Short mmCIF file of C-alpha atoms and ligand atoms in Angstrom, two decimals:
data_model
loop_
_atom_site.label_atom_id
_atom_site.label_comp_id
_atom_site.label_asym_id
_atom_site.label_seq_id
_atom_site.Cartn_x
_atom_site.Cartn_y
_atom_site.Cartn_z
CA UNK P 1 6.21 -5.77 -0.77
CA UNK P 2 3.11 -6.75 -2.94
CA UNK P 3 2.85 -4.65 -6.57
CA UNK P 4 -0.60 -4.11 -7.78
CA UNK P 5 -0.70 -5.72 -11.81
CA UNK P 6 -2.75 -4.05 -13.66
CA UNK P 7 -3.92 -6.20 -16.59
CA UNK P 8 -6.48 -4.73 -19.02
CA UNK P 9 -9.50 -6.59 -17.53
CA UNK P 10 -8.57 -5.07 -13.99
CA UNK P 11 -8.73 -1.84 -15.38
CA UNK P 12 -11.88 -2.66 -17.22
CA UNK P 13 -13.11 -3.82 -14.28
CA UNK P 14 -12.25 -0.82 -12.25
CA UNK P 15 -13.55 1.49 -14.33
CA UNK P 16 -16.73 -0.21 -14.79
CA UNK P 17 -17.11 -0.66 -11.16
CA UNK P 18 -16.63 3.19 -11.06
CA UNK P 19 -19.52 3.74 -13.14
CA UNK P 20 -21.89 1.21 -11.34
CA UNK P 21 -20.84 2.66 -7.72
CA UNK P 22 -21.72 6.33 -9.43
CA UNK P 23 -25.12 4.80 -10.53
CA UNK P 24 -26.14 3.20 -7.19
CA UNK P 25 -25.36 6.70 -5.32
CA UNK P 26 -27.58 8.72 -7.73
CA UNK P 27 -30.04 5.97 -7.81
CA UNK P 28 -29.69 6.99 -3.99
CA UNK P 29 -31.31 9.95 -4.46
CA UNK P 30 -34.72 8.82 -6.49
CA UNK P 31 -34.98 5.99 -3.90
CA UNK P 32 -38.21 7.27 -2.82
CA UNK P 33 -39.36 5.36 -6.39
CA UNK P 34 -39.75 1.84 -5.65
CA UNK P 35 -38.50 0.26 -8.82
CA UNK P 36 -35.64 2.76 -8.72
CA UNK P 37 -34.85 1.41 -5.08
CA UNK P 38 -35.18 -1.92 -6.47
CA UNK P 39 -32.38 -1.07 -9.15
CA UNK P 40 -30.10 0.66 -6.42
CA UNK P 41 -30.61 -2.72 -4.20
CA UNK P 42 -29.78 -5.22 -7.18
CA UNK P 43 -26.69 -2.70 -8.19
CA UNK P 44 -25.08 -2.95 -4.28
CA UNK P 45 -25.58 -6.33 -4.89
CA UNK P 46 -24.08 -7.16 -7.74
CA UNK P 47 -21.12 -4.98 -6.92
CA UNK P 48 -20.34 -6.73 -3.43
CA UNK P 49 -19.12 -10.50 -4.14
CA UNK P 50 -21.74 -13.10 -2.61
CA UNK P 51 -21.70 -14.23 1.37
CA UNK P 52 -19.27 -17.01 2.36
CA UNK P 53 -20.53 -20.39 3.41
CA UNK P 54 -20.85 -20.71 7.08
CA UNK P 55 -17.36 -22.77 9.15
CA UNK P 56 -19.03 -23.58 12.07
CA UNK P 57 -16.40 -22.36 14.57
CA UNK P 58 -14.33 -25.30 16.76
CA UNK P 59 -13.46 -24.42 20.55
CA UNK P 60 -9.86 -24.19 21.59
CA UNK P 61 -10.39 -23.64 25.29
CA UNK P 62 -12.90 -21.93 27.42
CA UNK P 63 -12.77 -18.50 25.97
CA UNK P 64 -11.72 -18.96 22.25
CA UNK P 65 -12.66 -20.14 19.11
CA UNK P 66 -11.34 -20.56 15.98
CA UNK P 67 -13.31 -20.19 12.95
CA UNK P 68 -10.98 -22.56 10.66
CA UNK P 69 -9.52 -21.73 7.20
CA UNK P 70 -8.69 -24.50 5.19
CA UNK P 71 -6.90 -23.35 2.49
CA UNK P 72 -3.49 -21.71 2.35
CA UNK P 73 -4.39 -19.39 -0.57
CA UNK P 74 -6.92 -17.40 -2.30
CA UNK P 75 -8.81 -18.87 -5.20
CA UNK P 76 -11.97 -17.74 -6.44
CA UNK P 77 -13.58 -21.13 -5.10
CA UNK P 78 -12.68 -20.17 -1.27
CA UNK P 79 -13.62 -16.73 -1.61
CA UNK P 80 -10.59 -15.91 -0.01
CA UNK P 81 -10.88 -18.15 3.23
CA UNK P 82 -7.27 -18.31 3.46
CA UNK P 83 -6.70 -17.44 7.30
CA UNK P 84 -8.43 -18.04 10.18
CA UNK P 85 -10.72 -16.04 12.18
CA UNK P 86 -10.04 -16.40 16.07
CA UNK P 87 -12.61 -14.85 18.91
CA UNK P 88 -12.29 -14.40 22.57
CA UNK P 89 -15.93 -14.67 24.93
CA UNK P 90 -14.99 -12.48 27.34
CA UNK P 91 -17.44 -10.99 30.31
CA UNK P 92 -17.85 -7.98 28.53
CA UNK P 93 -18.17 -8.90 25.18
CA UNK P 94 -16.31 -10.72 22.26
CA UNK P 95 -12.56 -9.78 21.35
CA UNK P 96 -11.38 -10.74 17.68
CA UNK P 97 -7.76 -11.80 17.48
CA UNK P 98 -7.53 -11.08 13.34
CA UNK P 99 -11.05 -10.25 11.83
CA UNK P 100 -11.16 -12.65 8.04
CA UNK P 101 -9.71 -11.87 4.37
CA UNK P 102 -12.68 -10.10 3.40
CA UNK P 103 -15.82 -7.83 4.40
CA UNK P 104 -17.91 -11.25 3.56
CA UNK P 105 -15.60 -13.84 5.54
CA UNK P 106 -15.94 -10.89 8.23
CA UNK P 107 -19.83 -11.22 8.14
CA UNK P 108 -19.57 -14.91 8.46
CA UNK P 109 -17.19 -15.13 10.91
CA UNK P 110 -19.75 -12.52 12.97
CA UNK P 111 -22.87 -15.17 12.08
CA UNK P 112 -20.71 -18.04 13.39
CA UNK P 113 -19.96 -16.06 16.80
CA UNK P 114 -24.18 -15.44 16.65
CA UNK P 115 -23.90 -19.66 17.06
CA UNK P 116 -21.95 -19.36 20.57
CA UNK P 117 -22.88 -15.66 22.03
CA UNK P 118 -25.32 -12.70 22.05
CA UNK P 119 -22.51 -10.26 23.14
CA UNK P 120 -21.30 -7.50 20.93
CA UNK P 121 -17.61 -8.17 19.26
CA UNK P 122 -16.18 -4.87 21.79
CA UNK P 123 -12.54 -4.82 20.20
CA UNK P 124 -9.92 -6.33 17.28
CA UNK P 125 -6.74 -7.04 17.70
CA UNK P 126 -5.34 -6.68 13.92
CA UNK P 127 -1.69 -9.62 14.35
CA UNK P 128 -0.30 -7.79 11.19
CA UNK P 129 -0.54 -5.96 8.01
CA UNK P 130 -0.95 -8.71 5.40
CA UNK P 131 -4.53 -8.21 3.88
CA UNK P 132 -5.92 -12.57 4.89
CA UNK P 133 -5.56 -10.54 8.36
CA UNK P 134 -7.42 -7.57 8.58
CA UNK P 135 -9.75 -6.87 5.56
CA UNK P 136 -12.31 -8.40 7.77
CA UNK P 137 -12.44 -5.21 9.81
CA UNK P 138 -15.09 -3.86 7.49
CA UNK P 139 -17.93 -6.03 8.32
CA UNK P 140 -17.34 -5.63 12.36
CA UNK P 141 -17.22 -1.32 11.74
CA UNK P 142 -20.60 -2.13 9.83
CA UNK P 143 -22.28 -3.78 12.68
CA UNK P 144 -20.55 -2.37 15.68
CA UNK P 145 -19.89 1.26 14.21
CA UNK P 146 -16.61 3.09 13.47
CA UNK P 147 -15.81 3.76 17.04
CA UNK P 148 -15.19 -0.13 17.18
CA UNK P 149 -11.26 -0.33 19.30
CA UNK P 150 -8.87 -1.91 16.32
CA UNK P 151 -5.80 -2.39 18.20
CA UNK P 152 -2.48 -2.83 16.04
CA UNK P 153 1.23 -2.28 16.19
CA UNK P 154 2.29 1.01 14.67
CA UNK P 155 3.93 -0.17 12.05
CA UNK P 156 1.24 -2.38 10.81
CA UNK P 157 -1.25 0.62 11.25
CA UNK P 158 1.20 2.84 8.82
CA UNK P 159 1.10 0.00 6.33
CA UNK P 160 -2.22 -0.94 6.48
CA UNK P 161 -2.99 3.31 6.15
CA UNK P 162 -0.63 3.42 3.43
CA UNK P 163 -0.21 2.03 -0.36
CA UNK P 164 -0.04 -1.86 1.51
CA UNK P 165 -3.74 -1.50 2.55
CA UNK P 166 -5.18 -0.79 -0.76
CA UNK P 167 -2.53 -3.07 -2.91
CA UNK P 168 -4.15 -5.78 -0.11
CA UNK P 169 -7.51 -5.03 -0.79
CA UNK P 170 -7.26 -5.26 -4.75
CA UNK P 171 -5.17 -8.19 -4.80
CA UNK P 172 -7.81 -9.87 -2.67
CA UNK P 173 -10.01 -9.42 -5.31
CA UNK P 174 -7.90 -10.25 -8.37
CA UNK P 175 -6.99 -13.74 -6.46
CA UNK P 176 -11.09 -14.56 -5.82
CA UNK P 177 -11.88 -13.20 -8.96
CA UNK P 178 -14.22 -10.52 -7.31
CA UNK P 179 -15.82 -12.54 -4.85
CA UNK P 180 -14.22 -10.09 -2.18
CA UNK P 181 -15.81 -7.00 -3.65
CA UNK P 182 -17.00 -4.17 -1.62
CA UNK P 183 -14.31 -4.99 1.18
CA UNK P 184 -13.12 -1.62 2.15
CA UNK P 185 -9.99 -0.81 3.42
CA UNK P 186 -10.51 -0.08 7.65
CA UNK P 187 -7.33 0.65 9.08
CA UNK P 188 -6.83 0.16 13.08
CA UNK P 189 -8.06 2.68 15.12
CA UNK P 190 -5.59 2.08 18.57
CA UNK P 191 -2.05 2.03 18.74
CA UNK P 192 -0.40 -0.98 20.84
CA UNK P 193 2.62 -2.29 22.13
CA UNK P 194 4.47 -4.86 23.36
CA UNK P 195 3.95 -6.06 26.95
CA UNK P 196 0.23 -3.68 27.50
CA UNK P 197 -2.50 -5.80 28.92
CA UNK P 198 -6.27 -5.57 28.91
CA UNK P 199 -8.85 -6.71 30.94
CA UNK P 200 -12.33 -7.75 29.47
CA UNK P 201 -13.54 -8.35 32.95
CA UNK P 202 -12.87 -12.14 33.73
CA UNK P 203 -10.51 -12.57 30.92
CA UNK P 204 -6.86 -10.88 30.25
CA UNK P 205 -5.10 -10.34 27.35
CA UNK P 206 -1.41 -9.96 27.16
CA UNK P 207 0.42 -8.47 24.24
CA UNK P 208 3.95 -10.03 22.69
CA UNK P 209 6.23 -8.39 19.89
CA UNK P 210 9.63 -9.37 19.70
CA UNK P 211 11.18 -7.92 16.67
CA UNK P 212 11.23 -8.95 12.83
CA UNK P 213 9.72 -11.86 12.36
CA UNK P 214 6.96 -12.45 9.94
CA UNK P 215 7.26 -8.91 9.32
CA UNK P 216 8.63 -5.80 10.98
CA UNK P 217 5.29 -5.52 13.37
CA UNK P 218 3.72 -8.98 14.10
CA UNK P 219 1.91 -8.80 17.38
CA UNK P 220 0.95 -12.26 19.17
CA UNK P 221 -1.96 -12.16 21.72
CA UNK P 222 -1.69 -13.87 24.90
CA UNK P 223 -5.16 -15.12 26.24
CA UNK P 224 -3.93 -15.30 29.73
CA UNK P 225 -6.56 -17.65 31.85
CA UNK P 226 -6.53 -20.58 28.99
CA UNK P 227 -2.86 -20.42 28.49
CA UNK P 228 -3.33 -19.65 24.36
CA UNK P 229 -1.75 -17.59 22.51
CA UNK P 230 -2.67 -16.57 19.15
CA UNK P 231 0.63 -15.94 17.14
CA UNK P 232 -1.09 -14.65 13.51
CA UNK P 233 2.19 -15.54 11.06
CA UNK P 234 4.40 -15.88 13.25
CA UNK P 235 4.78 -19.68 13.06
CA UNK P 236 1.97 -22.04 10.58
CA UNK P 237 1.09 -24.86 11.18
CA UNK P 238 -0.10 -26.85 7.66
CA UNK P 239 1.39 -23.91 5.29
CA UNK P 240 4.93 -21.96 4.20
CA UNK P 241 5.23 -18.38 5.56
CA UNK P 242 5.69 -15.44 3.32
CA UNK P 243 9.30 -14.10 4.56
CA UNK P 244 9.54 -11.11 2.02
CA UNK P 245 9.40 -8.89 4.39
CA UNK P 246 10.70 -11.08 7.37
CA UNK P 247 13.35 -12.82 8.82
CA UNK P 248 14.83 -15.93 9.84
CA UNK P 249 17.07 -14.57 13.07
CA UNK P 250 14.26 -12.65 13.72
CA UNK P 251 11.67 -15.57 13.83
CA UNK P 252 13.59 -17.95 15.89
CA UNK P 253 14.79 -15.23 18.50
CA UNK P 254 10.67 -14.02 18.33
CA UNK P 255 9.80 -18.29 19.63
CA UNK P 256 12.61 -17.94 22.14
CA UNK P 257 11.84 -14.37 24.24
CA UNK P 258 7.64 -15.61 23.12
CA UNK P 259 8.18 -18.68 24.88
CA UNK P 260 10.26 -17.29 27.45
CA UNK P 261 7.87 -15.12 28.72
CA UNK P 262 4.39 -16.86 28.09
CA UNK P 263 5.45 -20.69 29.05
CA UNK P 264 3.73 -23.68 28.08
CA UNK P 265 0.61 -22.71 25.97
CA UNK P 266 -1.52 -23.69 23.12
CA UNK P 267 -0.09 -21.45 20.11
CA UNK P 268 -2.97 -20.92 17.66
CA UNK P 269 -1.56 -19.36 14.01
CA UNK P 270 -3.46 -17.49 11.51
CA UNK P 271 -2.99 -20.61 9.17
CA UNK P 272 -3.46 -23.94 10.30
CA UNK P 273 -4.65 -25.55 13.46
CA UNK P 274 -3.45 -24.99 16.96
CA UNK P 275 -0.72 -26.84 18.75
CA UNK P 276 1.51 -27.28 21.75
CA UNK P 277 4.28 -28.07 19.77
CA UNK P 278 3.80 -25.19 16.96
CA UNK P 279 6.67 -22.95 17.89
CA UNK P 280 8.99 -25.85 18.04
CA UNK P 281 7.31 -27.70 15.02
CA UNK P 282 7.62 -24.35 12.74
CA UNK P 283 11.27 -23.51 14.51
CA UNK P 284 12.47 -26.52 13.12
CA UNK P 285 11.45 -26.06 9.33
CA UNK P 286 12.62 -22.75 9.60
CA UNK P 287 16.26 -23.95 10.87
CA UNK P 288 15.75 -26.28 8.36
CA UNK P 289 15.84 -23.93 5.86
CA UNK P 290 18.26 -21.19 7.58
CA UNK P 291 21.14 -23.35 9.17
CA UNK P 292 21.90 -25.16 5.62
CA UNK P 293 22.28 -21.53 4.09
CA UNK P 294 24.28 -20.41 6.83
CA UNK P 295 26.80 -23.01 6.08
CA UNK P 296 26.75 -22.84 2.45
CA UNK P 297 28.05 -19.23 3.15
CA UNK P 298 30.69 -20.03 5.67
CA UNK P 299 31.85 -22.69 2.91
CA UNK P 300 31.90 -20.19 0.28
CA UNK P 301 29.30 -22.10 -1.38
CA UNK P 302 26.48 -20.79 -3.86
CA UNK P 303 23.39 -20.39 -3.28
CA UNK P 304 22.44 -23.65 -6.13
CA UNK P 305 24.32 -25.68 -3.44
CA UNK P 306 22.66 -23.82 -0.54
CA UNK P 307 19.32 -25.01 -2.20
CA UNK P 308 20.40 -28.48 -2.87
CA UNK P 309 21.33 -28.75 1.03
CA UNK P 310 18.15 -27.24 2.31
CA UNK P 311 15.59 -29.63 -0.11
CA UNK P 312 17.91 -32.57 1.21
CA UNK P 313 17.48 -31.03 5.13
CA UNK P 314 15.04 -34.01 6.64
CA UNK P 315 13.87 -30.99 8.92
CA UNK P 316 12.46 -29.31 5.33
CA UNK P 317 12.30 -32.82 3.32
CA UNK P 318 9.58 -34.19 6.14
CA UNK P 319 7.42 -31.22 5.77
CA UNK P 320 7.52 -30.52 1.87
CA UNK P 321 4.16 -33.18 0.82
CA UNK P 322 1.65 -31.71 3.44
CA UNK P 323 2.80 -28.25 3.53
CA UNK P 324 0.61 -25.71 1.27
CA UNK P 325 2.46 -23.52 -1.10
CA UNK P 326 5.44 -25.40 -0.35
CA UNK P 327 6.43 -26.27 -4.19
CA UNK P 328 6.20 -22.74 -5.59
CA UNK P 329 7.76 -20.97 -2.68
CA UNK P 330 10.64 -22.77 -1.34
CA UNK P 331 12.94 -21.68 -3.90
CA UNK P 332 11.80 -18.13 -3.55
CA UNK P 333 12.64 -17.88 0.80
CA UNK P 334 16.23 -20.32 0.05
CA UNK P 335 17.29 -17.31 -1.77
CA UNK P 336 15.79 -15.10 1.12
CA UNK P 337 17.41 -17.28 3.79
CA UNK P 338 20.58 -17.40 1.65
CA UNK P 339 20.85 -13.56 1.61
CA UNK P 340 20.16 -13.14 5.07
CA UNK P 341 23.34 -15.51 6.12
CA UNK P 342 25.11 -13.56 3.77
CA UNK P 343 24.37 -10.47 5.24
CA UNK P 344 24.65 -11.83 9.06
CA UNK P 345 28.04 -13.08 8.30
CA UNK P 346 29.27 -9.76 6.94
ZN1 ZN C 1 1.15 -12.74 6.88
#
């Protein structure tokens, strides 16, 4: 569960942010003035962080393109890129499996499928709660309006309605050093769940959810006619998953019953690039990780020797140098995957 900090410059910021929002709605009012409408027009500027570079969007298969993120994490320099934007050309109109980290990212993602289509953007599919995922929403409500279909899991609806969606939204911020400003928290608008289809005319899309996983509610979309399937955080392909709120059981029983009842596809994460071999790539880290822990605890080991034995794991060891995030979180989800054996052996 992410905790808003509040450091003194946040709350200076917040507060001063308060004051210019109040001043570009009562400039509002006197915009018949031109140099007051000038004012109001430089304020919403300055208040919303700048556009995001264009990432000319790479085709996975006939249908569905990926708008790539490159980075694993927000800085101020990536504006937040951190996960990637996927859409589906359908007949009627252009699906978005997980809309960008930001209303800007959102925007650009939406100029980028200007390069390929004409057709509206007619539904998102929002894979989870974690704010990379769905902040982008914003900029697809602004130029599609609020009756836009954003489908979800319940639970990640609740979340992204509740205290997660706004903690999301100022974290992004903090992280890119404002450049996500003026993102506003849009929650889904549909409630989904497992095994629904829907038909976009010559294309079908099949939904998966199989448990804890990445989290409590991570839904994977099944573009059924290319054989991909867009998994969100489910498995990653160049980066280490958050598992605060997830689970390493969970995860590998998710691949199984995923694979079981999709077959052979192209999995396409939320971070990273997509692959056949994703599922099984990202199964084996996470075993990697788990399995060492689970013997640790059947040995009465600690968790120090746990560690040791996971680091030394060639299944981890091989991945550690071009994983992202790897040095500063491994220790973190050992202890995680520690607990969990601990608690599954009980
Ligand atoms: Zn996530």
């Amino acid at each position: 569960m992410p905790m808003i900090q509040t450091s003194p410059s946040g709350i200076r910021r917040r507060d001063w942010l308060r004051l210019a929002g109040g001043s570009a709605c009562a400039a509002a009012g006197l915009a018949a003035f031109p140099e007051v409408r000038l004012f109001a027009q430089q304020a919403q500027h300055f208040i919303a962080g700048p556009p995001v570079p264009d990432v000319p969007p790479q085709r996975v298969s006939q249908r569905v393109w990926l708008v790539h993120a490159r980075d694993g994490f927000p800085t101020a320099a990536n504006q937040g890129l951190m996960a990637n934007v996927v859409f589906v050309v359908t007949q009627q109109g252009v699906v978005m499996l997980d809309s960008g980290c930001s209303l800007q990212i959102g925007e650009m993602a939406l100029r980028m499928i200007r390069t390929v289509t004409p057709q509206p953007v007619v539904a998102i599919f929002n894979s989870h709660y974690h704010g990379d995922h769905w902040l982008g929403n914003h900029a697809f409500v602004n130029a599609f309006g609020a009756d836009l279909p954003i489908h979800a899991l319940a639970h990640t609806r609740a979340q992204i309605e509740g205290a997660e969606g706004s903690a999301w939204r100022s974290m992004m911020e903090r992280w890119t050093q404002g450049a996500t400003l003026g993102t506003k928290v849009v929650a889904p608008n549909r409630t989904v769940a497992h095994g629904q289809t829907f038909d976009f005319g010559d294309t079908r899309l099949r939904l998966h959810h199989y448990g804890t996983a990445h989290t409590p509610s991570d839904l994977s979309v099944e573009v059924v006619e290319d054989r991909v399937t867009y998994v969100g955080d489910v498995a990653m392909g160049n980066r280490i998953a958050n598992m605060d709120d997830g689970s390493y059981v969970g995860t590998l029983r998710y691949y199984a019953a995923l694979h079981k009842a999709a077959g052979d596809q192209t999995w396409l994460p939320g971070h990273g690039l997509p692959s056949r071999d994703l599922l099984k790539d990202y199964g084996d880290f996470m075993a990697g990780i788990y399995e060492p822990c689970v013997q640790a605890v059947k040995d009465g080991a600690p968790m120090d020797a746990a560690r040791a034995a996971v680091l030394r794991d060639p299944r981890v060891a091989s991945r550690a140098a071009g994983m992202q995030g790897f040095e500063n979180n491994i220790g973190k989800y050992i202890s995680l995957a520690y607990l969990e054996a601990e608690k599954e052996a009980f």
